[in-house]
Short mmCIF file of C-alpha atoms and ligand atoms in Angstrom, two decimals:
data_model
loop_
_atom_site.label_atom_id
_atom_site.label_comp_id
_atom_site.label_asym_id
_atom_site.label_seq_id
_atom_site.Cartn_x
_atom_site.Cartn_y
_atom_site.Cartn_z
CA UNK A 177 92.83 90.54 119.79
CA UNK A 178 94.28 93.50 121.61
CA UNK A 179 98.21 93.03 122.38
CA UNK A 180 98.03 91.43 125.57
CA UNK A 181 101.69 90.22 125.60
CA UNK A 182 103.85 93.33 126.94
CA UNK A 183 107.36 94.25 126.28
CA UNK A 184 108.62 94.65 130.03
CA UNK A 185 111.57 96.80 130.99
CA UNK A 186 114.01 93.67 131.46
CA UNK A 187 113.16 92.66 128.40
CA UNK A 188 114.24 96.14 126.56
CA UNK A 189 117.02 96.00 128.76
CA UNK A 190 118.19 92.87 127.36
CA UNK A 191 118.38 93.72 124.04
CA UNK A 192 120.30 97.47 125.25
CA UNK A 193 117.59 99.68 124.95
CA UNK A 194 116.71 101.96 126.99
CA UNK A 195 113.54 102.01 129.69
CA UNK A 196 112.18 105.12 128.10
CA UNK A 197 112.27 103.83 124.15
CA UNK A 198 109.22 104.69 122.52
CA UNK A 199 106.72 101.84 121.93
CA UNK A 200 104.12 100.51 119.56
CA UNK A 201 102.40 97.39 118.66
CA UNK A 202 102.70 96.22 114.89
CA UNK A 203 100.09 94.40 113.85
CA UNK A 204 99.15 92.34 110.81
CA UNK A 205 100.91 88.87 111.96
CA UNK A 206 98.44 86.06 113.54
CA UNK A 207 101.12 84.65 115.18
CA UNK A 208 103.88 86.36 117.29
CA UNK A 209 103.62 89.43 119.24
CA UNK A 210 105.52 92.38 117.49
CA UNK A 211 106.08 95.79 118.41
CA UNK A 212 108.30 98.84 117.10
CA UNK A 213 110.83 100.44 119.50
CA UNK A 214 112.27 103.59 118.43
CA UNK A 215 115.79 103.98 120.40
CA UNK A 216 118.33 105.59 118.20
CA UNK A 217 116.98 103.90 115.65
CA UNK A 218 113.93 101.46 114.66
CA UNK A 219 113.95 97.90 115.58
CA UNK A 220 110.96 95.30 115.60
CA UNK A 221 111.00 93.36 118.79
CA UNK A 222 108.78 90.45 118.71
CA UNK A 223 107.92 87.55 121.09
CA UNK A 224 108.27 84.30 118.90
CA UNK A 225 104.58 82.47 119.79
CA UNK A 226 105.96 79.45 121.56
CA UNK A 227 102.68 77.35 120.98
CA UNK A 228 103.59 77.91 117.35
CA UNK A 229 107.26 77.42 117.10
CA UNK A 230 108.15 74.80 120.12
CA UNK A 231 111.82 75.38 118.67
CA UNK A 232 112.73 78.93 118.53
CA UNK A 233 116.48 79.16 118.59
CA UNK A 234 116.31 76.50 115.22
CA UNK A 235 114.39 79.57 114.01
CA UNK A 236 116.71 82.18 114.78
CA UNK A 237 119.71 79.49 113.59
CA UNK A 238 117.80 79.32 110.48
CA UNK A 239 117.64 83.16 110.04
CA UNK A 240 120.83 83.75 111.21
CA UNK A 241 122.65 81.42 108.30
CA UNK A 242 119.92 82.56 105.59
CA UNK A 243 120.00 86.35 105.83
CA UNK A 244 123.95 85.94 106.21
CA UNK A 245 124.08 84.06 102.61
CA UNK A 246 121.43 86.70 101.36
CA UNK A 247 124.02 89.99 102.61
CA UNK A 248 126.50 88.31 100.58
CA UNK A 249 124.79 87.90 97.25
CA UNK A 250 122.95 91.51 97.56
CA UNK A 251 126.24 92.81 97.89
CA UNK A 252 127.80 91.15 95.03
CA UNK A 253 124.85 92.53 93.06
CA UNK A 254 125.95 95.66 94.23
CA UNK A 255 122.70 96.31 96.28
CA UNK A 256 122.79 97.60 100.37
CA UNK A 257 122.23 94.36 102.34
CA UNK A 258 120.49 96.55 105.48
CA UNK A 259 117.41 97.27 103.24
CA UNK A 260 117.60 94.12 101.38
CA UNK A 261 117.08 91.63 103.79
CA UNK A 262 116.54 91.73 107.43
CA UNK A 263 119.64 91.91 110.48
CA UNK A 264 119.25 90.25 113.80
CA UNK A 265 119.88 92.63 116.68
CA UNK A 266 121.29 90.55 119.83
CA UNK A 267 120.84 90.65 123.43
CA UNK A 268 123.49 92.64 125.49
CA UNK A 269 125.50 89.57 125.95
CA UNK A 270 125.04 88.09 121.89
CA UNK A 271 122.84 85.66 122.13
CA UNK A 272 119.92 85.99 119.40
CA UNK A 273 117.01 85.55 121.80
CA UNK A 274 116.29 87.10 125.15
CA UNK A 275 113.65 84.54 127.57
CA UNK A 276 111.11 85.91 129.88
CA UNK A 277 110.46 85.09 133.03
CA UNK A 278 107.14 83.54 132.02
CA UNK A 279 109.30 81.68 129.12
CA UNK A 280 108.54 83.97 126.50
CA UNK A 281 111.16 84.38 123.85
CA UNK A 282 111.63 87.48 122.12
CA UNK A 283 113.78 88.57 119.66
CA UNK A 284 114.77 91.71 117.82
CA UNK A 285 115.46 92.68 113.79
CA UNK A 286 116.38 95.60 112.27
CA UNK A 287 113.05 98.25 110.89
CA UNK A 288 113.85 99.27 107.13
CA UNK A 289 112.64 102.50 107.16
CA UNK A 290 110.43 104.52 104.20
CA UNK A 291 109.50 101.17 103.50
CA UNK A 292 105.31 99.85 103.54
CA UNK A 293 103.48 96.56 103.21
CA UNK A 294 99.93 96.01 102.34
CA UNK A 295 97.09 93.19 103.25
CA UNK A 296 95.72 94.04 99.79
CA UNK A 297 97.02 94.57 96.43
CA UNK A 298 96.47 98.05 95.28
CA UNK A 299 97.06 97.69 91.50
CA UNK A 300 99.32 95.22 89.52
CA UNK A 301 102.19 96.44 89.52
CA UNK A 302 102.45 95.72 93.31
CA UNK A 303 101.97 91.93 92.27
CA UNK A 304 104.50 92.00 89.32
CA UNK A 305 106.84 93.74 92.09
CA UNK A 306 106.24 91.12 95.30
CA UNK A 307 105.96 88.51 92.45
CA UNK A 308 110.02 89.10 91.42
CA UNK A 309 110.67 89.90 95.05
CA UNK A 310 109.94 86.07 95.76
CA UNK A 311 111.18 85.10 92.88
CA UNK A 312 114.08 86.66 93.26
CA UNK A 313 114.32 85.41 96.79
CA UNK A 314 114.10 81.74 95.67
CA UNK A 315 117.01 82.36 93.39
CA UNK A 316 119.06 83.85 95.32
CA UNK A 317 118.84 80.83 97.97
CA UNK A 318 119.14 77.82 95.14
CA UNK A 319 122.50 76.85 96.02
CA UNK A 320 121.90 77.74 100.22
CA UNK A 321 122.66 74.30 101.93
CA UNK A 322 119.45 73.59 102.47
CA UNK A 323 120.32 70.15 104.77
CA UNK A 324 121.37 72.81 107.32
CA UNK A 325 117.97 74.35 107.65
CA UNK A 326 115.49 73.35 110.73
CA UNK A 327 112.51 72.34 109.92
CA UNK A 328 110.32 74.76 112.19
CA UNK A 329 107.11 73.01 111.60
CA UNK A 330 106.70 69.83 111.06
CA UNK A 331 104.40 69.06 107.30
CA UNK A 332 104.25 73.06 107.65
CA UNK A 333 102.86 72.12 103.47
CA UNK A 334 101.79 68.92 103.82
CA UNK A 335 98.21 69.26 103.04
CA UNK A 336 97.04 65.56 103.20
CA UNK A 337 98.37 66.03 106.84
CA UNK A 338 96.76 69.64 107.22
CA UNK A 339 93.07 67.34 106.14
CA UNK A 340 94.17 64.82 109.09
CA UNK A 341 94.39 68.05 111.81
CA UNK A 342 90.93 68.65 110.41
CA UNK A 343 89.62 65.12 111.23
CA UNK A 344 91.41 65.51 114.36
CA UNK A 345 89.70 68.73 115.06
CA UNK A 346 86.35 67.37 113.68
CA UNK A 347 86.79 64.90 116.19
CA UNK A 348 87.26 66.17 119.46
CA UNK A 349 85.27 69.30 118.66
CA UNK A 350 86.97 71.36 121.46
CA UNK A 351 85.01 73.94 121.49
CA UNK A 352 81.39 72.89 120.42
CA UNK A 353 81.12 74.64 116.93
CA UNK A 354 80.53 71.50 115.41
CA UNK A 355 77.28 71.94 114.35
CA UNK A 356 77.97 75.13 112.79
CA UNK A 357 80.57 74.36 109.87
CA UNK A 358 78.58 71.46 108.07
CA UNK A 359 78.80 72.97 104.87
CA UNK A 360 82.40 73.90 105.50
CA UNK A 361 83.45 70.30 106.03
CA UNK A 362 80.98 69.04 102.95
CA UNK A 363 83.50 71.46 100.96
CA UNK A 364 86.57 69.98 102.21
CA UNK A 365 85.49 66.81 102.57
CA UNK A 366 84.80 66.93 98.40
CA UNK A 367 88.52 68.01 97.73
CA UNK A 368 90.00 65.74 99.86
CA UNK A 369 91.02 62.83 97.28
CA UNK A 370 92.91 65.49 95.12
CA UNK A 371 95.19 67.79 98.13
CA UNK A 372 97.85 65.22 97.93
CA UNK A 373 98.60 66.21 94.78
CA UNK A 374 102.00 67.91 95.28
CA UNK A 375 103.29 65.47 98.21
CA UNK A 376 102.54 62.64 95.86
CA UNK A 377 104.72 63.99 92.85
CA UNK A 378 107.43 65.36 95.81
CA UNK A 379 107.80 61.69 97.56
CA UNK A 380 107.73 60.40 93.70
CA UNK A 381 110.46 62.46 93.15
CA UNK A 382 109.06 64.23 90.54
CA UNK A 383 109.53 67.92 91.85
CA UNK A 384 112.58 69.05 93.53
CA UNK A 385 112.78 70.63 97.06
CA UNK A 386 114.12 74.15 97.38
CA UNK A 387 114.59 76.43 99.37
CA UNK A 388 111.08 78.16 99.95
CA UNK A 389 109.75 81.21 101.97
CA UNK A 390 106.58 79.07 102.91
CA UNK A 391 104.64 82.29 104.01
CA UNK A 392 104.39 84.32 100.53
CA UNK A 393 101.52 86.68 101.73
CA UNK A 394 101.76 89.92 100.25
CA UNK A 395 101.94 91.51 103.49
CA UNK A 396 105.45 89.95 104.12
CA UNK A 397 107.37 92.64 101.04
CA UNK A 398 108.21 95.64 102.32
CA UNK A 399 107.95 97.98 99.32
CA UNK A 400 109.88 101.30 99.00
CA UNK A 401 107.99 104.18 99.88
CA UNK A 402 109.76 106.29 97.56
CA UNK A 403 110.05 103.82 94.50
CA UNK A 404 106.89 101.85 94.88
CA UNK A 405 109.39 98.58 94.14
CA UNK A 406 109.79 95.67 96.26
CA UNK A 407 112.39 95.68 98.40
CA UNK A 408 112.67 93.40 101.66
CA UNK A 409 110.88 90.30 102.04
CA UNK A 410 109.89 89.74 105.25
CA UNK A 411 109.45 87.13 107.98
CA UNK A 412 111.96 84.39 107.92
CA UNK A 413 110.06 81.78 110.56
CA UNK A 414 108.61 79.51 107.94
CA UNK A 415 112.17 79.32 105.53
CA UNK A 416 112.54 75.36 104.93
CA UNK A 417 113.08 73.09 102.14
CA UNK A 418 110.03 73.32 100.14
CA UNK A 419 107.90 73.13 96.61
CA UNK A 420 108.36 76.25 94.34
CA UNK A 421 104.55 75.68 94.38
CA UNK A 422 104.27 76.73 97.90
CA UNK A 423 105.87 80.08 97.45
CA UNK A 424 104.12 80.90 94.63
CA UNK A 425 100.94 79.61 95.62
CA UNK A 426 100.82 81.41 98.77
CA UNK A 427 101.27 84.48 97.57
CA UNK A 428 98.47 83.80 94.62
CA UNK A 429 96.27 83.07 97.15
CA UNK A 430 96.94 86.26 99.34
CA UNK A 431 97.71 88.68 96.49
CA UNK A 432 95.84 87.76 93.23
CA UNK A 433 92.12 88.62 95.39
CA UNK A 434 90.38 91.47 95.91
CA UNK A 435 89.50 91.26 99.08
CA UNK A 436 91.35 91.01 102.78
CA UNK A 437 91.66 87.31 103.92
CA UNK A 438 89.46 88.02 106.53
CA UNK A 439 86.58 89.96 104.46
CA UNK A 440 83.22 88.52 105.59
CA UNK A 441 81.54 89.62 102.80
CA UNK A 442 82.27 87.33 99.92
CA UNK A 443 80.11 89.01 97.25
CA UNK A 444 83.40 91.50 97.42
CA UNK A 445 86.10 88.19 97.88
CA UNK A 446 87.07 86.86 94.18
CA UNK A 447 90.60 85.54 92.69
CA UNK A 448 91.23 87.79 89.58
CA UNK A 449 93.11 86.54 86.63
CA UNK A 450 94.54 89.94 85.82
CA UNK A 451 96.19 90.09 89.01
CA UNK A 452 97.44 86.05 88.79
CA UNK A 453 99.09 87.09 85.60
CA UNK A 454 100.96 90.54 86.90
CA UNK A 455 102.31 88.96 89.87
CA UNK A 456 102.98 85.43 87.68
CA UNK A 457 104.82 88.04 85.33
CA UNK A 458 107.12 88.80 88.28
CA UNK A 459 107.54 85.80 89.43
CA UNK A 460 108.47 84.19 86.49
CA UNK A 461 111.01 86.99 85.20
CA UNK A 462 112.91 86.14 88.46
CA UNK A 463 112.89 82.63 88.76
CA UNK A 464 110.93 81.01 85.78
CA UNK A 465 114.93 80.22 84.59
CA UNK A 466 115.48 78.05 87.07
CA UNK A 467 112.24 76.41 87.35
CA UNK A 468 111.21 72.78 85.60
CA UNK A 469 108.42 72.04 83.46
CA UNK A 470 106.57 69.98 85.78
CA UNK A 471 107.45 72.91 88.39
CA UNK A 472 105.67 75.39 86.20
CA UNK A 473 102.63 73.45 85.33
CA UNK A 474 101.95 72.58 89.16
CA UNK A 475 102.01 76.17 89.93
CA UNK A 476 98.05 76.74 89.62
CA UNK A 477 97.77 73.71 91.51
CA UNK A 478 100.02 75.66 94.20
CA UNK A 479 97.21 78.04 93.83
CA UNK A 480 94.77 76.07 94.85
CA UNK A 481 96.14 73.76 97.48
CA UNK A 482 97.72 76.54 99.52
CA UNK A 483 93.97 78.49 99.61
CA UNK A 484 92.60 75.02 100.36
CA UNK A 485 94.89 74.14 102.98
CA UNK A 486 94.73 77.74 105.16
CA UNK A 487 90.94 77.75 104.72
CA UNK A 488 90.87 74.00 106.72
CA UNK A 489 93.44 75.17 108.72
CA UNK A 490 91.53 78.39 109.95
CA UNK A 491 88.26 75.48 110.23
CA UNK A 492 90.11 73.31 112.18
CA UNK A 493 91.26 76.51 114.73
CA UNK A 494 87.97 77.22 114.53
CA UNK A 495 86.91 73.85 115.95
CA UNK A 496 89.78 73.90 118.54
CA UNK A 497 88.85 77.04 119.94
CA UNK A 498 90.86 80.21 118.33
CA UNK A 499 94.76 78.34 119.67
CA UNK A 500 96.62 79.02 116.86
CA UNK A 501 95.39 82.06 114.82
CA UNK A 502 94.86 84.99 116.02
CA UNK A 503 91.60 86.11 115.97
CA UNK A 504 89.85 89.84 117.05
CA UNK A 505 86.55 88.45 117.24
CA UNK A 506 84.49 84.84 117.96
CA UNK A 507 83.43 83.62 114.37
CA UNK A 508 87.30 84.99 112.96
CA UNK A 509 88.86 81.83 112.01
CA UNK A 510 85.63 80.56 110.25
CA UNK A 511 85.06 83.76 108.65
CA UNK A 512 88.73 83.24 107.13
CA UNK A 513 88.03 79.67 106.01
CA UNK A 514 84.80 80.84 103.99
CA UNK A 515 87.01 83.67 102.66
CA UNK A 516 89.61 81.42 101.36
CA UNK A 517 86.60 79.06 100.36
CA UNK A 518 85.19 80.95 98.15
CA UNK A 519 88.80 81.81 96.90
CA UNK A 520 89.03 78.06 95.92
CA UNK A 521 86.23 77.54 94.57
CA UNK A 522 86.50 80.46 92.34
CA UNK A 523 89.99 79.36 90.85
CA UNK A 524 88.66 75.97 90.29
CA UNK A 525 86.46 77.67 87.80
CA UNK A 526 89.16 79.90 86.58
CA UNK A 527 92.08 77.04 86.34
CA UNK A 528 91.88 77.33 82.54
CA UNK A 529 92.67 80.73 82.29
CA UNK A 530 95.44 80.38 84.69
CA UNK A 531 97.09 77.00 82.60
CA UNK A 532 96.96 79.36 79.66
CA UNK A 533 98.55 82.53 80.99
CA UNK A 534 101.18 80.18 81.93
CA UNK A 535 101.77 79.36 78.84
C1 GN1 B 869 100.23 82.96 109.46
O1 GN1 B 869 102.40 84.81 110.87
P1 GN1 B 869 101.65 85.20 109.65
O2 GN1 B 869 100.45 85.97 109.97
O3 GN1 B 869 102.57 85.84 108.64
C2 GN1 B 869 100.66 81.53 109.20
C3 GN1 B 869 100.68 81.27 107.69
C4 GN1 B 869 99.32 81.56 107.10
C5 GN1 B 869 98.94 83.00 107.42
C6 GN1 B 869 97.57 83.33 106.93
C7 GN1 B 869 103.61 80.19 111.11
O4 GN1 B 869 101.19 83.84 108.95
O5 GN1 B 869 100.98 79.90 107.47
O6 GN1 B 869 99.33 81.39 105.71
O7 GN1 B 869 98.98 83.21 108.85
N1 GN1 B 869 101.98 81.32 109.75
C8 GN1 B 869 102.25 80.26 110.53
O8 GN1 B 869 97.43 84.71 106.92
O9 GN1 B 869 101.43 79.37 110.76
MG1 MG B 870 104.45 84.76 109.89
#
């Protein structure tokens, strides 16, 4: 969808720019509303989606105390904290968001510059690289006290509860296109029994809770123009306690594929082991340390259930009527949930390769 949101003059104004800054939407997110302003210096201003995030100063509490404990440790690895991680820009009078008049908030980060990011994986090193960047980002938040952390969406993982929106969806069948995702729902509906896998062995106390990313899709590393490495992961909203299965199944699901999430074509949409194992390379030489054996053999099963529980998340926003996603075109959201169908269906096949790459 085009940007339809605006960035007004008082709402530069707040933040200290100036009326004439230079402009332009970024796109890639499904979510908020971002766009570059170039006033002696870059910054990304973004309006937090308020449909989304009912809580947005939790989020910018959460950011604030994470990226504060992440400029610490980058410096003591002697690395430079404003490419590293991300700085919050304040209003004129310090307060980390800036409300609209229609009760919009909007906030502003710093732009690290010569830096890219990519939908799609253009060769395996770029896995291996946004594989240690998460990594590397788990581990340097294991001893973060996580009890300080808002949650910023409720069961953001909780996939058993992600079926029950579906239900819910199924349901009430907002917006009519009930009758045209029977085959979708068959799928789901044969995979239900098993998507509590991981909340079962959580509640069970069987895996620990960390501190997770929750939004691992490749397109949230920046990566150094210059270097080609990893260096800034991006997008803060979804940091809560979670599984290390999340993080890394996220990003296995967005990064180990050869095709965009949104690629209608699914003769070109396949996971690929070769790119599971670069990016589970990366991964694991940052944070496989740290990680338990039951942590490591539930990562496929990360794999799965995070593809799983998008795809019946994009279904159910497909039923609802586009409210959550995003979407540039009517069919979008189901598009996406065949995409990341196909995607499960596909590692199902290929889960034995994955166990024993892992090993
Ligand atoms: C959303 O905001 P964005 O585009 O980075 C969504 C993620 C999904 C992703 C799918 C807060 O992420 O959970 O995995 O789309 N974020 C939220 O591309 O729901
Ligand atoms: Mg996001």
């Amino acid at each position: 969808m085009e940007h339809t949101i605006r960035v007004t003059p008082a709402t530069l104004a707040a933040f200290g720019f100036s009326e004439t800054s230079a402009l332009s939407p970024l796109s890639g997110g499904h979510i908020n509303d971002t766009f570059l302003v170039e006033d002696q210096g870059k910054f990304v201003l973004q309006r937090i989606n308020p449909f989304v995030f009912p809580h947005p100063e939790e989020i910018m509490e959460n950011i604030a105390g994470v990226t504060a404990f992440l400029r610490e440790k980058i410096l003591a690895r002697g690395g430079d904290p404003d490419r590293e991680t991300l700085s919050i820009r304040p209003t004129l009078s310090g307060e980390a968001l800036y409300w609209d008049r229609e009760g919009g908030p909007w906030r502003c980060m710093s732009y690290v510059e010569d830096t890219v990011s990519y939908e799609v994986a253009q060769n395996n090193e770029m896995l291996r690289e946004a594989g240690r960047a998460f990594g590397e980002f788990q581990n340097l938040l294991a001893d973060y006290p996580a009890h300080t952390l808002f949650e910023t969406i409720r069961d953001f993982h909780n996939t058993p509860e992600r079926f029950r929106q579906l239900r819910e969806a199924v349901a009430q069948n907002k917006a009519g296109r009930l009758s045209q995702v029977g085959a979708e729902l068959d799928f789901a509906a044969q995979r239900e029994q098993d998507c509590a896998l991981l909340m079962d062995l959580l509640r069970e106390g069987k895996l620990p809770l960390r501190v997770t990313h929750n939004d691992t899709k490749l397109s949230n590393v920046l990566f150094e123009k210059a270097t080609g490495k990893a260096l800034c992961v991006i997008d803060l909203d979804t940091v809560m306690p979670g599984l290390a299965a999340f993080d890394f199944g996220d990003s296995i699901r967005a990064g180990a594929v050869t095709a965009a999430e949104d690629e209608a074509d699914l003769s070109k949409v396949h996971f690929d082991v070769d790119r599971f194992a670069a990016y589970t390379e990366g991964f694991l030489s940052a944070a496989g340390t740290s990680l338990a054996p039951l942590e490591l053999q539930t990562l496929p099963d990360g794999a799965r259930l995070m593809t799983f529980e998008v795809g019946i998340r994009f279904l159910a926003d497909y039923l609802n009527g586009d409210v959550y996603f995003r979407t540039a075109y009517p069919e979008h959201n189901l598009v996406r949930a065949r995409n990341q169908f196909q995607l499960v269906r596909e590692m199902e096949q290929k889960r034995p390769q994955m166990e024993q790459l892992l090993r």
